[in-house]
CSV table of C-alpha atoms in Angstrom, one decimal:
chain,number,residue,atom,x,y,z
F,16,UNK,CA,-139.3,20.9,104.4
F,17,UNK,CA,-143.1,21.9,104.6
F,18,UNK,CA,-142.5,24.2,108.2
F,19,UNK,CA,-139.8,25.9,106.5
F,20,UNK,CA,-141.3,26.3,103.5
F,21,UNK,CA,-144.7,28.0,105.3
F,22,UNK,CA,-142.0,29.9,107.4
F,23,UNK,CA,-141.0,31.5,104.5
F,24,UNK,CA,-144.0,32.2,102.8
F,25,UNK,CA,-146.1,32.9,105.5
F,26,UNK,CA,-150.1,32.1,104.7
F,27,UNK,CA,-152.2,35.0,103.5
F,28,UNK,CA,-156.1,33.5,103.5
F,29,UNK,CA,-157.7,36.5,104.1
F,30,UNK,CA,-158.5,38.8,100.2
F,31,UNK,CA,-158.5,41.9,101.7
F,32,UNK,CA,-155.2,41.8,103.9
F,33,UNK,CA,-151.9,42.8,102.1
F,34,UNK,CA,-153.1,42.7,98.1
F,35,UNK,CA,-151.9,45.3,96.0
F,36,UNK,CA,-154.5,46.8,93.6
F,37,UNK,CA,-151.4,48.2,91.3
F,38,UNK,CA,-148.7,46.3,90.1
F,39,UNK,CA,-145.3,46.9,91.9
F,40,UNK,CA,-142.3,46.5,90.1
F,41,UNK,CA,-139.6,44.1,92.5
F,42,UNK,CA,-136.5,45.4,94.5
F,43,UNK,CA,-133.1,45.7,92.3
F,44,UNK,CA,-131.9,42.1,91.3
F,45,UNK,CA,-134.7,40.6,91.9
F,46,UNK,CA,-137.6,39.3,89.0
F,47,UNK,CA,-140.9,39.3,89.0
F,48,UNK,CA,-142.7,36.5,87.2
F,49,UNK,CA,-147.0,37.4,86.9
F,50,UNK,CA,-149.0,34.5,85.3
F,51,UNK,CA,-152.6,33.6,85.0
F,52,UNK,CA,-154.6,31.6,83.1
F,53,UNK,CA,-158.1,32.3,81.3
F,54,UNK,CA,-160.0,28.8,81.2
F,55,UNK,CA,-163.5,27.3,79.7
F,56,UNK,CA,-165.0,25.1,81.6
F,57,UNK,CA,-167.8,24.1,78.6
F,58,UNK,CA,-164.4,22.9,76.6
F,59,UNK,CA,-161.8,22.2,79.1
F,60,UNK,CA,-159.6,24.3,77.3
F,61,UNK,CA,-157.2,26.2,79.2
F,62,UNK,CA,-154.4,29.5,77.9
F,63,UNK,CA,-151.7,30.6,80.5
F,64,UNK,CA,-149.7,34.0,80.1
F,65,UNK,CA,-146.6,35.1,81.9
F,66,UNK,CA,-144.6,37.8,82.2
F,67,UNK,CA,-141.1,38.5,84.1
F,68,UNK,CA,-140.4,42.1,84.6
F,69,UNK,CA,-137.5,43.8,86.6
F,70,UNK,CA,-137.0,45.9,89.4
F,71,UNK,CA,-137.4,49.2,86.5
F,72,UNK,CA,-141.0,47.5,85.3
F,73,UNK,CA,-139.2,46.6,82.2
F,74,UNK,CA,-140.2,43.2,80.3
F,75,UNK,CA,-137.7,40.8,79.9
F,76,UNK,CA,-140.1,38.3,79.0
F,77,UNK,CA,-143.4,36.5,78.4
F,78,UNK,CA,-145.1,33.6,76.9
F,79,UNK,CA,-148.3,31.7,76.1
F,80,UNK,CA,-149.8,28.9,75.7
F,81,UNK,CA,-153.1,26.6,75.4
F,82,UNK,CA,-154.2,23.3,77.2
F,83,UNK,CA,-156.6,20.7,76.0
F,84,UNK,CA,-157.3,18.9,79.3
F,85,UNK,CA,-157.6,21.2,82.1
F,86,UNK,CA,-160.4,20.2,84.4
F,87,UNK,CA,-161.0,23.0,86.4
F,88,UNK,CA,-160.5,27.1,87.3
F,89,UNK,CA,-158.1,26.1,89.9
F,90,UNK,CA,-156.1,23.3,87.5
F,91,UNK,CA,-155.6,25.9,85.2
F,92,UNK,CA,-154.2,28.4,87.3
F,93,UNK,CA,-151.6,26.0,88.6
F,94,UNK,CA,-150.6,25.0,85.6
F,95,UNK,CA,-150.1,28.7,84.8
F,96,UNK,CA,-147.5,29.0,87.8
F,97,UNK,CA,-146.0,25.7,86.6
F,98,UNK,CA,-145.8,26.7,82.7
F,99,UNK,CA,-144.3,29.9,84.0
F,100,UNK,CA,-141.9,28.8,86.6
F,101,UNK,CA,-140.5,26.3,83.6
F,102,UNK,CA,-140.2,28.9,81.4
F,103,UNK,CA,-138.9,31.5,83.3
F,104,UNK,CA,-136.8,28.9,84.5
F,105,UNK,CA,-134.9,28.3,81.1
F,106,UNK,CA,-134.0,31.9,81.4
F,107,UNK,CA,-133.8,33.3,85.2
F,108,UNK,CA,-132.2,31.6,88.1
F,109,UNK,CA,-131.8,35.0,90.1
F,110,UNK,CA,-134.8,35.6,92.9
F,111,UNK,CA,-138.0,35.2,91.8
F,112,UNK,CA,-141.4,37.0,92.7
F,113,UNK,CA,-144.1,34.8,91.8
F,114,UNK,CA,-147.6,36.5,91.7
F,115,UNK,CA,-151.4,35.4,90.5
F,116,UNK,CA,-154.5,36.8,90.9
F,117,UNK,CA,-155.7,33.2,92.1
F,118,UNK,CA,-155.7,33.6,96.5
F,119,UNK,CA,-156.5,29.4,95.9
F,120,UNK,CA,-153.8,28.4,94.2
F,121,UNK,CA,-151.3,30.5,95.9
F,122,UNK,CA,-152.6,29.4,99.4
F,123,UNK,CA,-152.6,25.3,98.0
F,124,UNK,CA,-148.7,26.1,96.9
F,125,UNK,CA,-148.0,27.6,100.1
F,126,UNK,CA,-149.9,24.7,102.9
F,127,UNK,CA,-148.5,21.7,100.6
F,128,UNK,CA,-151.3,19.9,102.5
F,129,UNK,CA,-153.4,18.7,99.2
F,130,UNK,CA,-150.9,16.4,97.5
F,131,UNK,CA,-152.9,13.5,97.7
F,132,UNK,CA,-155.6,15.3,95.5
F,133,UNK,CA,-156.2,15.8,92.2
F,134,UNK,CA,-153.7,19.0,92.2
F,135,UNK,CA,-151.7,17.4,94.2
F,136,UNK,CA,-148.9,16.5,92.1
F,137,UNK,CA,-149.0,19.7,90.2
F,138,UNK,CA,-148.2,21.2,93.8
F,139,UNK,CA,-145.4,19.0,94.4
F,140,UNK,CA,-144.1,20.1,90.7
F,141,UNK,CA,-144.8,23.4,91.4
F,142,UNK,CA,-142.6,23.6,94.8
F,143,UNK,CA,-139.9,21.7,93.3
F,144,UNK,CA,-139.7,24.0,90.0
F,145,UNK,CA,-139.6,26.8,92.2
F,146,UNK,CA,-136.2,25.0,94.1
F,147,UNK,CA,-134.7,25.6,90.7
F,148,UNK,CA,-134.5,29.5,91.9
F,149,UNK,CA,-131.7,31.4,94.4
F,150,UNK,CA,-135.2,31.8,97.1
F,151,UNK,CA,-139.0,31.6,95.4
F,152,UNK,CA,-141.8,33.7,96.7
F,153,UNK,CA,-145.5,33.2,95.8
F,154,UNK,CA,-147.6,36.1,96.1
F,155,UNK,CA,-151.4,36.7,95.9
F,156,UNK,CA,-152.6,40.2,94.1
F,157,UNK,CA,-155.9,41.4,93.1
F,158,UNK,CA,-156.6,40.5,88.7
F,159,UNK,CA,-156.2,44.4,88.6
F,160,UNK,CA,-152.5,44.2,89.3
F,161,UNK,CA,-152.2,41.3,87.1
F,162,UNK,CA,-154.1,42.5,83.6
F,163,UNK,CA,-151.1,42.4,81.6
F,164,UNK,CA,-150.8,38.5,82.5
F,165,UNK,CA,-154.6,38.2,82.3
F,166,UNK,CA,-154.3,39.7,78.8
F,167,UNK,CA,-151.6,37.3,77.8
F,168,UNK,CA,-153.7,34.6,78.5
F,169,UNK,CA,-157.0,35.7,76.8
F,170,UNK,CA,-154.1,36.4,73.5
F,171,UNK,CA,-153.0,32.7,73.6
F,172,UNK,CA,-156.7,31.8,72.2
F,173,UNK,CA,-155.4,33.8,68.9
F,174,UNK,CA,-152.4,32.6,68.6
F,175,UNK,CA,-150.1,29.4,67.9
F,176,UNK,CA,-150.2,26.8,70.8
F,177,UNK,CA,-146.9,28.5,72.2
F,178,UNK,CA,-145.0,31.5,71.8
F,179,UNK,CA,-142.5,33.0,73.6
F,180,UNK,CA,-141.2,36.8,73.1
F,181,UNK,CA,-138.3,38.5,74.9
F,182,UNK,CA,-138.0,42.4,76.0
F,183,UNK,CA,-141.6,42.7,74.9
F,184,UNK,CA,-145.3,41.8,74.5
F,185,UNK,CA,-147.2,41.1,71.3
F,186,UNK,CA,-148.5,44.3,70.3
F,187,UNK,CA,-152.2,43.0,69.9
F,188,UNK,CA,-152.2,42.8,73.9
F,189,UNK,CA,-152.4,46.2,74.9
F,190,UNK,CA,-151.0,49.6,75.0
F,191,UNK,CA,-147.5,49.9,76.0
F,192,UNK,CA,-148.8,52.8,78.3
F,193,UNK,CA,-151.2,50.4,79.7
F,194,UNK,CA,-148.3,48.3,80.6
F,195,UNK,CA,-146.7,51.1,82.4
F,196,UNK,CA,-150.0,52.7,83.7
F,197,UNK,CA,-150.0,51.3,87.5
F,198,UNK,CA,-147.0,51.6,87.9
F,199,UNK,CA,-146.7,55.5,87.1
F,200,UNK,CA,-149.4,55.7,89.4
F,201,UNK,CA,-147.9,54.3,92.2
F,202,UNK,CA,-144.5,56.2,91.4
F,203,UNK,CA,-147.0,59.4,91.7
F,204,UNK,CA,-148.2,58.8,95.0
């Protein structure tokens, strides 16, 4: 299982090769689930925001929620994918996009090779969530192409422990231009 799984999402460990700076909404029937996680190391408190969005940019829906125990940067943002894969799991079965602005993480979920650490089983969780899906792809972008997830996440300190909205985001999170903004950009060029 681990050859074809690395066959089909090939390793990207270098930043600067193949990262969209914008957000790009994903081809027709397909979803695209964006997650991050906004952590404190001096606490060990961790939020994670997601997002799904369709192949028009529109949200069909996103969630937060806060952690007590999270140990580190990395933890957090792979219980971010996790806490979004469940979620978007309850609603979505089609093709999924999976994207974070953490090149770490993504490249852990991708190797498998660390399950024996203390990640390890989140990995395992992580691939085996994402079997839940018609085909599972885990991208890395840059934080610029994920601010609406980032945002998400920084909300989650305000809010309840979890919340979960559909067709929309809270309207403390930003703009709904903002929302829109790379997207128009890259429909421009």
């Amino acid at each position: 299982m681990k050859v074809e799984f690395n066959e089909v999402f090939p390793i990207n460990e270098n930043r600067n090769q193949n990262v969209s700076s914008s957000w790009f909404p994903p081809a027709l029937d397909i979803l695209k689930l964006n997650v991050d996680a906004a952590f404190s190391a001096s606490s060990g408190k961790a939020r994670y925001g997601m997002v799904v969005r369709d192949s028009t940019g529109k949200i069909c829906l996103c969630a937060v929620s806060k952690e007590e125990d999270a140990n580190t940067v990395l933890h957090a943002e792979l219980k971010a994918i996790l806490f979004g894969l469940k979620i978007a799991c309850n609603n979505f079965t089609e093709t999924l996009i999976v994207e974070s602005d953490s090149l770490l993480a993504i490249n852990k979920i991708r190797k498998q090779h660390d399950t024996l650490c203390e990640w390890g089983s989140l990995i395992t969780d992580i691939v085996d969530k994402s079997l839940d899906y018609g085909t599972c792809y885990f991208h890395h972008i840059c934080r610029s192409a994920n601010v609406l997830a980032h945002n998400i996440a920084k909300l989650s300190c305000e809010t309840e422990d979890f919340m979960i909205r559909r067709e929309s985001v809270p309207p403390t999170i930003c703009n709904h231009n903002i929302i829109y903004e790379s997207y128009r950009l890259r429909k421009k060029k």
